[in-house]
Amino acid sequence: MEGVNEKKTALVTGANKGIGFAIARGLGAIGFTVAVGARDTARRDEAVERLRLAGADAFGVALDVTSDDSAAAAAKAVEQQTGRLDVLVNNAGISGPMDGGVQNPSTLDLDVLRTVLDTNVFGVVRVTNAVLPLLRRSDAPRIVNMSSNMGSLALQTGPQLAAYAPSKSLLNSITAQYARELAGTNVLVNAACPGYVATDFTGFASPRTADEGAAIAIRLATLPDDGPRGGFFDDGGVVPW
Ligand code: NAP
């Protein structure tokens, strides 16, 4: 079709650094055109530059996942740039403040909860719904939601974070809801846990690299047509809900 790139396009949110950047670089290395979703212009431009230097076909897309207008504009920008979208990785996420027991449930400020949910959950719904019409035109659309095993009610790992952990539990639940709605389509939706990874998010307090954390998202972004739907996975396989 005229005006539509032959190469597949992937949009990664929060792709200017950390695991999102590594996902963008990894998808670029296997032949995707990568739309680098990032809210800050300078950080976005710098990431696009670094991705291009690494050999990726990358372009920047202004995207603040907490804004409906920004999500809508980002969907338009991708359509204008490549005419297609094959993969969406909802990676952007925040922990919220963590010091001094501020995320103990008994003293939780609801504004902290709202802020974390707005990015980690509402942001995913916002961006997904903005780009879904474009994604649906792909032969093999894939959506990957970057979750965490801290959101696993079965595992309950990591420190007590009463905004962040439930945000990922809710994200997992929403992932399952999307998979149910899209069951009769070729859109595969799954959630990923990257493991405990050295990024700004964790103060780099882990030997696990961003590339290692990105691997499961890249795998889920490139699933075959008969791949899983509505699951939660890490490098080791299925993560219990
Ligand atoms: P990071 O280095 O802090 O990167 C987070 C990214 O999200 C940044 O690009 C940030 O952009 C972006 N972001 C935050 N709010 C945004 C918004 N409103 N709009 C657009 N972008 C926004 O964190 P990370 O470790 O790579 O984490 C990436 C994802 O993995 C998150 O969803 C996190 O919950 C999940 N995760 C991480 C770990 C880990 O060990 N690191 C473990 C489990 C799950 P700015 O630079 O503009 O702030």
mmCIF file of C-alpha atoms in Angstrom, residues 8-227:
data_model
loop_
_atom_site.group_PDB
_atom_site.id
_atom_site.type_symbol
_atom_site.label_atom_id
_atom_site.label_comp_id
_atom_site.label_asym_id
_atom_site.label_seq_id
_atom_site.Cartn_x
_atom_site.Cartn_y
_atom_site.Cartn_z
ATOM 1 C CA LYS A 8 7.329 -3.306 10.829
ATOM 2 C CA THR A 9 6.949 -0.427 13.269
ATOM 3 C CA ALA A 10 7.124 -0.703 17.061
ATOM 4 C CA LEU A 11 6.155 2.033 19.521
ATOM 5 C CA VAL A 12 7.881 1.834 22.897
ATOM 6 C CA THR A 13 6.697 4.155 25.661
ATOM 7 C CA GLY A 14 9.300 5.551 28.060
ATOM 8 C CA ALA A 15 11.951 4.590 25.528
ATOM 9 C CA ASN A 16 14.445 7.347 26.320
ATOM 10 C CA LYS A 17 16.273 5.344 28.989
ATOM 11 C CA GLY A 18 16.416 2.177 31.034
ATOM 12 C CA ILE A 19 14.565 -0.941 29.955
ATOM 13 C CA GLY A 20 12.484 0.973 27.390
ATOM 14 C CA PHE A 21 15.605 2.175 25.604
ATOM 15 C CA ALA A 22 16.989 -1.383 25.604
ATOM 16 C CA ILE A 23 13.705 -2.697 24.160
ATOM 17 C CA ALA A 24 13.854 -0.047 21.431
ATOM 18 C CA ARG A 25 17.461 -0.922 20.626
ATOM 19 C CA GLY A 26 16.670 -4.654 20.604
ATOM 20 C CA LEU A 27 13.667 -4.276 18.316
ATOM 21 C CA GLY A 28 15.688 -1.971 16.060
ATOM 22 C CA ALA A 29 18.420 -4.621 15.832
ATOM 23 C CA ILE A 30 15.966 -7.215 14.525
ATOM 24 C CA GLY A 31 14.615 -4.935 11.828
ATOM 25 C CA PHE A 32 11.785 -2.920 13.326
ATOM 26 C CA THR A 33 11.412 0.775 12.721
ATOM 27 C CA VAL A 34 11.249 2.064 16.273
ATOM 28 C CA ALA A 35 9.049 4.921 17.441
ATOM 29 C CA VAL A 36 10.713 6.274 20.568
ATOM 30 C CA GLY A 37 7.899 7.443 22.834
ATOM 31 C CA ALA A 38 9.216 9.929 25.380
ATOM 32 C CA ARG A 39 7.808 13.010 27.102
ATOM 33 C CA ASP A 40 10.922 15.202 27.226
ATOM 34 C CA THR A 41 12.168 16.587 23.905
ATOM 35 C CA ALA A 42 15.865 16.684 24.740
ATOM 36 C CA ARG A 43 15.893 13.202 26.283
ATOM 37 C CA ARG A 44 13.897 11.865 23.332
ATOM 38 C CA ASP A 45 16.190 13.416 20.708
ATOM 39 C CA GLU A 46 19.268 12.126 22.497
ATOM 40 C CA ALA A 47 17.831 8.594 22.645
ATOM 41 C CA VAL A 48 16.884 8.646 18.956
ATOM 42 C CA GLU A 49 20.415 9.770 18.133
ATOM 43 C CA ARG A 50 21.944 6.963 20.210
ATOM 44 C CA LEU A 51 19.626 4.400 18.624
ATOM 45 C CA ARG A 52 20.539 5.582 15.132
ATOM 46 C CA LEU A 53 24.227 5.368 16.004
ATOM 47 C CA ALA A 54 23.546 1.788 17.103
ATOM 48 C CA GLY A 55 22.133 1.137 13.629
ATOM 49 C CA ALA A 56 18.423 1.302 14.433
ATOM 50 C CA ASP A 57 15.835 2.935 12.205
ATOM 51 C CA ALA A 58 14.381 5.166 14.918
ATOM 52 C CA PHE A 59 12.256 8.286 15.156
ATOM 53 C CA GLY A 60 10.991 10.257 18.126
ATOM 54 C CA VAL A 61 7.366 10.581 19.175
ATOM 55 C CA ALA A 62 6.324 13.091 21.836
ATOM 56 C CA LEU A 63 4.404 11.047 24.368
ATOM 57 C CA ASP A 64 3.367 11.756 27.936
ATOM 58 C CA VAL A 65 1.276 8.740 28.877
ATOM 59 C CA THR A 66 -0.675 10.786 31.455
ATOM 60 C CA SER A 67 -2.212 12.968 28.724
ATOM 61 C CA ASP A 68 -5.106 11.969 26.464
ATOM 62 C CA ASP A 69 -4.113 14.631 23.938
ATOM 63 C CA SER A 70 -0.508 13.470 23.895
ATOM 64 C CA ALA A 71 -1.551 9.842 23.338
ATOM 65 C CA ALA A 72 -3.845 10.839 20.477
ATOM 66 C CA ALA A 73 -1.155 13.013 18.897
ATOM 67 C CA ALA A 74 1.403 10.207 19.243
ATOM 68 C CA ALA A 75 -0.898 7.783 17.419
ATOM 69 C CA LYS A 76 -1.261 10.302 14.588
ATOM 70 C CA ALA A 77 2.489 10.928 14.488
ATOM 71 C CA VAL A 78 3.252 7.222 14.087
ATOM 72 C CA GLU A 79 0.649 6.873 11.364
ATOM 73 C CA GLN A 80 2.075 9.856 9.505
ATOM 74 C CA GLN A 81 5.668 8.659 9.850
ATOM 75 C CA THR A 82 5.379 5.004 8.810
ATOM 76 C CA GLY A 83 1.696 4.402 8.048
ATOM 77 C CA ARG A 84 1.620 1.359 10.299
ATOM 78 C CA LEU A 85 2.011 -0.006 13.811
ATOM 79 C CA ASP A 86 2.773 -3.654 14.537
ATOM 80 C CA VAL A 87 3.995 -3.623 18.125
ATOM 81 C CA LEU A 88 3.160 -1.514 21.170
ATOM 82 C CA VAL A 89 5.306 -1.883 24.277
ATOM 83 C CA ASN A 90 3.719 -0.093 27.224
ATOM 84 C CA ASN A 91 6.925 0.310 29.205
ATOM 85 C CA ALA A 92 6.682 3.776 30.805
ATOM 86 C CA GLY A 93 6.281 3.451 34.542
ATOM 87 C CA ILE A 94 6.988 5.127 37.850
ATOM 88 C CA SER A 95 7.484 3.827 41.371
ATOM 89 C CA GLY A 96 6.080 6.875 43.144
ATOM 90 C CA PRO A 97 7.864 8.168 46.257
ATOM 91 C CA MET A 98 9.290 5.370 48.379
ATOM 92 C CA ASP A 99 11.044 6.959 51.354
ATOM 93 C CA GLY A 100 9.990 6.797 54.982
ATOM 94 C CA GLY A 101 7.129 4.352 54.649
ATOM 95 C CA VAL A 102 5.187 6.723 52.388
ATOM 96 C CA GLN A 103 3.827 3.669 50.568
ATOM 97 C CA ASN A 104 2.642 1.859 53.684
ATOM 98 C CA PRO A 105 -1.077 1.268 53.103
ATOM 99 C CA SER A 106 -2.068 2.634 56.524
ATOM 100 C CA THR A 107 -0.590 6.060 55.774
ATOM 101 C CA LEU A 108 -0.906 6.130 52.005
ATOM 102 C CA ASP A 109 -1.672 9.521 50.520
ATOM 103 C CA LEU A 110 -4.327 8.935 47.874
ATOM 104 C CA ASP A 111 -2.608 11.444 45.615
ATOM 105 C CA VAL A 112 0.426 9.148 45.553
ATOM 106 C CA LEU A 113 -1.826 6.253 44.579
ATOM 107 C CA ARG A 114 -3.579 8.350 41.915
ATOM 108 C CA THR A 115 -0.293 9.536 40.427
ATOM 109 C CA VAL A 116 1.155 6.035 40.182
ATOM 110 C CA LEU A 117 -2.058 4.623 38.722
ATOM 111 C CA ASP A 118 -2.292 7.463 36.214
ATOM 112 C CA THR A 119 1.049 6.513 34.683
ATOM 113 C CA ASN A 120 1.266 2.758 35.244
ATOM 114 C CA VAL A 121 -2.348 1.810 34.527
ATOM 115 C CA PHE A 122 -4.410 4.624 33.025
ATOM 116 C CA GLY A 123 -1.423 5.476 30.819
ATOM 117 C CA VAL A 124 -1.458 1.981 29.371
ATOM 118 C CA VAL A 125 -5.179 2.102 28.624
ATOM 119 C CA ARG A 126 -4.853 5.619 27.206
ATOM 120 C CA VAL A 127 -2.000 4.781 24.833
ATOM 121 C CA THR A 128 -3.334 1.346 23.888
ATOM 122 C CA ASN A 129 -6.745 2.688 22.950
ATOM 123 C CA ALA A 130 -5.231 5.585 21.020
ATOM 124 C CA VAL A 131 -3.143 3.279 18.815
ATOM 125 C CA LEU A 132 -5.372 0.201 18.658
ATOM 126 C CA PRO A 133 -7.114 1.202 15.399
ATOM 127 C CA LEU A 134 -3.686 1.469 13.733
ATOM 128 C CA LEU A 135 -2.412 -1.738 15.368
ATOM 129 C CA ARG A 136 -5.443 -3.674 14.184
ATOM 130 C CA ARG A 137 -4.411 -3.019 10.572
ATOM 131 C CA SER A 138 -1.208 -5.021 11.106
ATOM 132 C CA ASP A 139 -0.958 -8.676 10.067
ATOM 133 C CA ALA A 140 0.465 -9.627 13.467
ATOM 134 C CA PRO A 141 -0.172 -6.987 16.121
ATOM 135 C CA ARG A 142 1.470 -7.496 19.511
ATOM 136 C CA ILE A 143 0.981 -5.540 22.749
ATOM 137 C CA VAL A 144 3.374 -5.981 25.662
ATOM 138 C CA ASN A 145 2.605 -4.415 29.031
ATOM 139 C CA MET A 146 5.660 -3.995 31.237
ATOM 140 C CA SER A 147 4.549 -5.255 34.602
ATOM 141 C CA SER A 148 6.466 -6.529 37.630
ATOM 142 C CA ASN A 149 6.433 -9.598 39.832
ATOM 143 C CA MET A 150 5.790 -7.078 42.622
ATOM 144 C CA GLY A 151 2.265 -6.998 41.209
ATOM 145 C CA SER A 152 1.901 -10.753 41.655
ATOM 146 C CA LEU A 153 -0.566 -11.419 44.479
ATOM 147 C CA ALA A 154 0.807 -14.954 44.706
ATOM 148 C CA LEU A 155 4.456 -13.918 45.083
ATOM 149 C CA GLN A 156 4.241 -10.557 46.905
ATOM 150 C CA THR A 157 7.942 -9.889 46.348
ATOM 151 C CA GLY A 158 10.063 -6.841 47.052
ATOM 152 C CA PRO A 159 9.558 -4.022 49.538
ATOM 153 C CA GLN A 160 6.081 -2.970 50.610
ATOM 154 C CA LEU A 161 4.901 -0.398 48.071
ATOM 155 C CA ALA A 162 1.143 0.084 48.382
ATOM 156 C CA ALA A 163 0.832 2.248 45.280
ATOM 157 C CA TYR A 164 3.369 0.644 42.923
ATOM 158 C CA ALA A 165 2.664 -3.057 43.580
ATOM 159 C CA PRO A 166 -1.135 -2.749 43.211
ATOM 160 C CA SER A 167 -0.628 -0.657 40.067
ATOM 161 C CA LYS A 168 1.066 -3.671 38.493
ATOM 162 C CA SER A 169 -1.630 -6.072 39.822
ATOM 163 C CA LEU A 170 -4.228 -3.861 38.142
ATOM 164 C CA LEU A 171 -2.133 -3.684 34.986
ATOM 165 C CA ASN A 172 -2.030 -7.494 34.925
ATOM 166 C CA SER A 173 -5.786 -7.632 35.315
ATOM 167 C CA ILE A 174 -6.310 -5.097 32.537
ATOM 168 C CA THR A 175 -3.948 -7.094 30.331
ATOM 169 C CA ALA A 176 -6.212 -10.114 30.809
ATOM 170 C CA GLN A 177 -9.262 -7.973 30.007
ATOM 171 C CA TYR A 178 -7.724 -6.793 26.720
ATOM 172 C CA ALA A 179 -6.805 -10.367 25.835
ATOM 173 C CA ARG A 180 -10.401 -11.451 26.416
ATOM 174 C CA GLU A 181 -11.799 -8.687 24.229
ATOM 175 C CA LEU A 182 -9.239 -9.353 21.509
ATOM 176 C CA ALA A 183 -9.513 -13.157 21.679
ATOM 177 C CA GLY A 184 -11.115 -13.418 18.252
ATOM 178 C CA THR A 185 -8.520 -11.193 16.587
ATOM 179 C CA ASN A 186 -4.842 -11.477 15.648
ATOM 180 C CA VAL A 187 -3.837 -9.035 18.419
ATOM 181 C CA LEU A 188 -1.770 -10.809 21.103
ATOM 182 C CA VAL A 189 -1.603 -8.998 24.456
ATOM 183 C CA ASN A 190 0.662 -10.123 27.286
ATOM 184 C CA ALA A 191 2.347 -8.784 30.408
ATOM 185 C CA ALA A 192 6.088 -9.042 31.079
ATOM 186 C CA CYS A 193 8.258 -8.959 34.180
ATOM 187 C CA PRO A 194 11.807 -7.793 33.413
ATOM 188 C CA GLY A 195 13.330 -8.980 36.710
ATOM 189 C CA TYR A 196 15.230 -6.671 39.048
ATOM 190 C CA VAL A 197 17.198 -4.483 36.649
ATOM 191 C CA ALA A 198 19.895 -1.816 36.995
ATOM 192 C CA THR A 199 18.186 1.431 35.931
ATOM 193 C CA ASP A 200 17.446 4.845 37.445
ATOM 194 C CA PHE A 201 14.277 3.219 38.765
ATOM 195 C CA THR A 202 16.227 0.923 41.097
ATOM 196 C CA GLY A 203 19.205 3.228 41.648
ATOM 197 C CA PHE A 204 21.186 0.715 39.569
ATOM 198 C CA ALA A 205 21.168 -1.604 42.602
ATOM 199 C CA SER A 206 21.233 -4.822 40.588
ATOM 200 C CA PRO A 207 23.724 -6.706 38.418
ATOM 201 C CA ARG A 208 20.960 -7.412 35.878
ATOM 202 C CA THR A 209 21.340 -5.243 32.762
ATOM 203 C CA ALA A 210 18.637 -3.323 30.916
ATOM 204 C CA ASP A 211 19.243 -5.583 27.902
ATOM 205 C CA GLU A 212 18.561 -8.629 30.063
ATOM 206 C CA GLY A 213 15.396 -6.993 31.369
ATOM 207 C CA ALA A 214 14.319 -6.090 27.833
ATOM 208 C CA ALA A 215 14.614 -9.651 26.482
ATOM 209 C CA ILE A 216 11.218 -10.908 27.685
ATOM 210 C CA ALA A 217 9.451 -7.852 26.234
ATOM 211 C CA ILE A 218 11.165 -8.382 22.890
ATOM 212 C CA ARG A 219 10.161 -12.057 22.947
ATOM 213 C CA LEU A 220 6.516 -11.188 23.623
ATOM 214 C CA ALA A 221 6.630 -8.449 20.967
ATOM 215 C CA THR A 222 7.674 -10.995 18.352
ATOM 216 C CA LEU A 223 5.474 -13.965 19.284
ATOM 217 C CA PRO A 224 4.257 -16.225 16.503
ATOM 218 C CA ASP A 225 0.546 -16.063 15.610
ATOM 219 C CA ASP A 226 -0.199 -19.085 17.806
ATOM 220 C CA GLY A 227 1.639 -17.555 20.774
#
